[in-house]
Coordinates of N, CA and C in Angstrom, one line a residue:
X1 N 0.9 -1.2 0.0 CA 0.0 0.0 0.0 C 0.9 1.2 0.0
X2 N 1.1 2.4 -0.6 CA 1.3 3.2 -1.4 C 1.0 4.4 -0.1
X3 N 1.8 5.5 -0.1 CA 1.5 7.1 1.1 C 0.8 7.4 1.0
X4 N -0.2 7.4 -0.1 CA -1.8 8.3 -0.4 C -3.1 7.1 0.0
X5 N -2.6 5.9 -0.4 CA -3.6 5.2 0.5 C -3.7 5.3 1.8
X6 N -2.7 5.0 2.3 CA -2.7 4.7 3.9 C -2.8 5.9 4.2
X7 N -2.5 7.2 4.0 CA -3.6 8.2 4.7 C -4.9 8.1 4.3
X8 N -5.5 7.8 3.4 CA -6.6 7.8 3.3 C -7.7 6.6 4.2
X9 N -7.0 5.7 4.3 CA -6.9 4.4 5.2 C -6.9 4.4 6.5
X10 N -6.4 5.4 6.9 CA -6.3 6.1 8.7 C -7.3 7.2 8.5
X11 N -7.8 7.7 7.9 CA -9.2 9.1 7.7 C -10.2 8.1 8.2
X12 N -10.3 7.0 6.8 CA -11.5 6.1 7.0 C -12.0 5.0 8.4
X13 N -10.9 4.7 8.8 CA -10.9 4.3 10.0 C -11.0 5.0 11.3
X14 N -10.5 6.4 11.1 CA -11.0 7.1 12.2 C -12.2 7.3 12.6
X15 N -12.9 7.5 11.1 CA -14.5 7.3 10.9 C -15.2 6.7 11.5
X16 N -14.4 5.5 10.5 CA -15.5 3.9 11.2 C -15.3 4.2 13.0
X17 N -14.5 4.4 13.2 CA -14.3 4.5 14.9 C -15.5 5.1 15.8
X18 N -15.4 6.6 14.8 CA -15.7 7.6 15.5 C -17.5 7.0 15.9
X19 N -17.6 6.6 14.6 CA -19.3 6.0 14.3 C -19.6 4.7 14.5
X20 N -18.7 3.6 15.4 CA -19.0 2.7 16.2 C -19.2 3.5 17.4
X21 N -18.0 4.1 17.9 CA -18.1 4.3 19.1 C -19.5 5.1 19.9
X22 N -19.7 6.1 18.6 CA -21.1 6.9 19.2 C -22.4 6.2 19.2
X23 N -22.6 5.0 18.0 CA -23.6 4.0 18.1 C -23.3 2.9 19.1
X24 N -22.5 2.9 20.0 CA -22.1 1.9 21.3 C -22.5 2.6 22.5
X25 N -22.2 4.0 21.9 CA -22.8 4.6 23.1 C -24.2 5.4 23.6
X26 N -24.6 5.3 22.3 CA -26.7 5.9 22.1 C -27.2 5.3 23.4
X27 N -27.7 3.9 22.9 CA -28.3 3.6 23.9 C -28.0 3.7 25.4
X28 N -26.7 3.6 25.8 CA -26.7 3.9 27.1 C -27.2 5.3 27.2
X29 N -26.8 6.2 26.8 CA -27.2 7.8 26.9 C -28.8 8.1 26.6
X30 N -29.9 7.2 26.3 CA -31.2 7.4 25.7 C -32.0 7.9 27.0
X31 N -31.8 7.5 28.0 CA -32.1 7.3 30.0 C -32.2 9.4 30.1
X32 N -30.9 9.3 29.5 CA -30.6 11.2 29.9 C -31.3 12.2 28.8
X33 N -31.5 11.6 27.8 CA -31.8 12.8 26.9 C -33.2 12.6 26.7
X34 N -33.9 11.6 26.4 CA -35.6 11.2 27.0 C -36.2 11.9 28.2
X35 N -35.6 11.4 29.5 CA -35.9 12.2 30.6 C -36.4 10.6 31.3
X36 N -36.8 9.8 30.8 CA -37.5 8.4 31.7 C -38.8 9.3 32.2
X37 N -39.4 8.6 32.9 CA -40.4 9.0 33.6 C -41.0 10.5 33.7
X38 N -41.9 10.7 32.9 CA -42.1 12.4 33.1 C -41.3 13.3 32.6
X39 N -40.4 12.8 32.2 CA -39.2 13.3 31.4 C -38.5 14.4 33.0
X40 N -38.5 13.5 34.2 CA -37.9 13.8 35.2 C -36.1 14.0 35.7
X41 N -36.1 13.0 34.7 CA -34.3 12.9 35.1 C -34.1 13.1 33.1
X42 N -34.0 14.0 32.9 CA -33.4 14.7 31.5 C -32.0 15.7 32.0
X43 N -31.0 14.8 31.4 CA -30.2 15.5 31.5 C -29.4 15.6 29.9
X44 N -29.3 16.8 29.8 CA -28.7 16.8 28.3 C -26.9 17.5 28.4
X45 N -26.6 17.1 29.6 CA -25.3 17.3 29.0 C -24.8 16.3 28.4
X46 N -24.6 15.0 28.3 CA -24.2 14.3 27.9 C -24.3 14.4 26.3
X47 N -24.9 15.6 25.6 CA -24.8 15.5 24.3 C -23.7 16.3 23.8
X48 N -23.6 17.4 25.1 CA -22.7 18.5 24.7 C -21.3 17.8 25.5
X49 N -21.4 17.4 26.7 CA -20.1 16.9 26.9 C -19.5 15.5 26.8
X50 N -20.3 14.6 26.7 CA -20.0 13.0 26.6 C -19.8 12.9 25.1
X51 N -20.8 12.9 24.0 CA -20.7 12.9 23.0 C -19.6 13.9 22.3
X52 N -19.1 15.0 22.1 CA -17.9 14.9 21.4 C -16.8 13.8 21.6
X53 N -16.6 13.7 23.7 CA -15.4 13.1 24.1 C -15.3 11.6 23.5
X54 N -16.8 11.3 23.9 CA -17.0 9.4 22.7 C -16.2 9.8 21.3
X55 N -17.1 10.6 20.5 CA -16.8 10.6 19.2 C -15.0 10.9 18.6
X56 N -14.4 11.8 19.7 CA -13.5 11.9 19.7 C -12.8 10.9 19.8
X57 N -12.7 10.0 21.2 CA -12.0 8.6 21.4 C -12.3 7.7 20.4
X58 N -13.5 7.6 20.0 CA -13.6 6.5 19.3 C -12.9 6.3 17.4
X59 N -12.2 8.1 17.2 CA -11.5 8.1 16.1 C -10.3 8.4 16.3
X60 N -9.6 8.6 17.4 CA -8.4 8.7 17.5 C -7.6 7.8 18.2
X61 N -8.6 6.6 19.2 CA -7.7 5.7 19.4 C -7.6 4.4 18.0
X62 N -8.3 4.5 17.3 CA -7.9 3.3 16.2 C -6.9 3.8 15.5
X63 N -6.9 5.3 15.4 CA -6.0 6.1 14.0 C -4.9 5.5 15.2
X64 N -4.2 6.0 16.1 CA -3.2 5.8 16.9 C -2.6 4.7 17.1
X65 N -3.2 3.6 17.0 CA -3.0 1.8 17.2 C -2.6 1.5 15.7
X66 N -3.2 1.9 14.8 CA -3.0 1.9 12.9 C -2.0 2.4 13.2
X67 N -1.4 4.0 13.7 CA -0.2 4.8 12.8 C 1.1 3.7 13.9
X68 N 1.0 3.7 14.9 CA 2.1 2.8 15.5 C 2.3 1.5 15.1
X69 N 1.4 0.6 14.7 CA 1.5 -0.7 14.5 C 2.2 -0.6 13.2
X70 N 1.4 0.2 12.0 CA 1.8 0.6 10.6 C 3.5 0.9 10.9
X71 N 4.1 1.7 11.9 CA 5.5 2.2 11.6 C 6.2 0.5 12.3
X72 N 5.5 0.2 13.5 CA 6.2 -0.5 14.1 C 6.7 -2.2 12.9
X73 N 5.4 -2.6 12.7 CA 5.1 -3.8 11.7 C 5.9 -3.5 10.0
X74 N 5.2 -2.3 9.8 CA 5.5 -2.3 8.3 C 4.5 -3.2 7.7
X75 N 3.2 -3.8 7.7 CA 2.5 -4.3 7.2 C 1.0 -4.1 7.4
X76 N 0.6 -3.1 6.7 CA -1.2 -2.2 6.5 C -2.4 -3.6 7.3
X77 N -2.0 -4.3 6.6 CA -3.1 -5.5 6.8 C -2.9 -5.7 8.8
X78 N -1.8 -6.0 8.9 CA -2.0 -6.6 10.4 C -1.8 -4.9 11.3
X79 N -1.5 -4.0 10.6 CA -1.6 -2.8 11.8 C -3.4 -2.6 11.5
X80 N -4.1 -2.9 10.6 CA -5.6 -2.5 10.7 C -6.5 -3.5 11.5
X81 N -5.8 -4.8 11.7 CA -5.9 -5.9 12.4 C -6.3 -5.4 13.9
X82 N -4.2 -4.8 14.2 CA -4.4 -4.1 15.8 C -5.4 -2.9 15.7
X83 N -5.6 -2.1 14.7 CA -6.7 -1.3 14.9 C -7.8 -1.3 15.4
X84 N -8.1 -3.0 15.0 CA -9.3 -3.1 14.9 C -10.3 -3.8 16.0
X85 N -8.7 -4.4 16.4 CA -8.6 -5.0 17.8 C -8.9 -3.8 18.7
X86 N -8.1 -3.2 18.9 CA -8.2 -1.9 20.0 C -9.2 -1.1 19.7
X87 N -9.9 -1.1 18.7 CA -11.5 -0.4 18.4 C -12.4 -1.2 19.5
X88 N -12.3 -2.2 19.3 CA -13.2 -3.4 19.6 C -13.0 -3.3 21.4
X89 N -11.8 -3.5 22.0 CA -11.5 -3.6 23.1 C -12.1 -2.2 23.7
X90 N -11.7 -1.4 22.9 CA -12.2 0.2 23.7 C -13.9 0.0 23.7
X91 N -14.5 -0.2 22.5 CA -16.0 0.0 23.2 C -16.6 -0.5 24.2
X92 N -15.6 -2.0 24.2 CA -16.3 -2.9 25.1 C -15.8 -2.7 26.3
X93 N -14.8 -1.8 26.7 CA -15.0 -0.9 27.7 C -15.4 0.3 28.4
X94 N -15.9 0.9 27.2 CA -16.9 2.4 27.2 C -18.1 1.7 27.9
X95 N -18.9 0.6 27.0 CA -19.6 0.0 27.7 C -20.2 -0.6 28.8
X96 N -18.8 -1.2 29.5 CA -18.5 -1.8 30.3 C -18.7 -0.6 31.5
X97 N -17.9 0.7 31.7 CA -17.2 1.1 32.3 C -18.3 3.0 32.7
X98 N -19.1 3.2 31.0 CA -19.4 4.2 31.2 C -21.3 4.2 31.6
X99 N -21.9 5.1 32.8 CA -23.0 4.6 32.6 C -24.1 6.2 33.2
X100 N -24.8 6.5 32.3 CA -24.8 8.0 33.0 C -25.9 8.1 34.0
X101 N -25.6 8.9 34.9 CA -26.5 9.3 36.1 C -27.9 9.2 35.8
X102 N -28.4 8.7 36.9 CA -29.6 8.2 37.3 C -30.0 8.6 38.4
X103 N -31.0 9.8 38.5 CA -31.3 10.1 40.1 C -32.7 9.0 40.3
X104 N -32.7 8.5 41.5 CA -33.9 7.7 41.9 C -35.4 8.5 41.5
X105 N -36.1 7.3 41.2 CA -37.4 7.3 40.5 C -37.9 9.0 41.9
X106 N -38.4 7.9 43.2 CA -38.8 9.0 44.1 C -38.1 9.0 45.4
X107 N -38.3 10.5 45.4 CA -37.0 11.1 46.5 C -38.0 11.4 47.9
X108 N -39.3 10.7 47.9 CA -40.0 11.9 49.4 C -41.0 10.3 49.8
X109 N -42.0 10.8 50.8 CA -42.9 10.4 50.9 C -43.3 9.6 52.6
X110 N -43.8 9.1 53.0 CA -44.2 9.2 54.8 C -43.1 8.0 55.4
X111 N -42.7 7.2 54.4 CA -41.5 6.1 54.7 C -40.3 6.2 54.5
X112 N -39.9 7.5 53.7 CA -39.3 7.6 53.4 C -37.9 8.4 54.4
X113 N -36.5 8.0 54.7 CA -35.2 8.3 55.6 C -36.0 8.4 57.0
X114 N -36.7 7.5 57.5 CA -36.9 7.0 58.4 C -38.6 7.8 59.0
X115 N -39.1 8.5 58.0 CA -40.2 9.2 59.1 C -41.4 8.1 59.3
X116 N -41.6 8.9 60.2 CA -42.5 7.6 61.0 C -44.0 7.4 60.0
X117 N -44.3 6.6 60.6 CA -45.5 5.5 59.1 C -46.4 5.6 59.7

């Protein structure tokens, strides 16, 4: 593979990254931008601050694992291999690891932090 490919080859993969990583992480984030119940617990930062930082990670750690494996290896096929590997490993720890706030359904009521019933 040829200088103009493999840049082109690390653009596209940052992509694919960028756009696994943000479709791995929708659903968890659906709880905060819905609101759940009454649309009670709506929190919308997570669009402004969670979603760049996903979309971010999820195209610059594959480009990164590609450009080092690419210099270290010398061979496109198995550095897109580890790319693709460490794509995979990162979501499944975004997933694993990231999970956004949840305040409880109800906060009051005659049983509730000990008042008497």
């Amino acid at each position: 593979m040829d200088q103009p490919n493999q840049g082109s080859a690390g653009c596209l993969l940052a992509l694919a990254g960028a756009a696994t990583a943000t479709l791995a992480w929708a659903p968890l984030a659906r709880v905060s931008v819905t609101g759940g119940f009454e649309q009670s617990h709506r929190d919308l930062s997570v669009l402004y601050v969670d979603l760049p930082l996903i979309a971010l990670g999820g195209a610059l750690l594959p480009l990164l694992v590609w450009t080092a494996a690419l210099r270290v290896l010398g061979r496109p096929w198995q550095a897109f291999a580890a790319a693709a590997v460490s794509l995979a490993l990162g979501v499944w720890g975004l997933t694993l690891w990231w999970e956004p706030y949840q305040q409880p359904e109800f906060l009051g009521g005659p049983l509730w932090a000990g008042a008497p019933g």
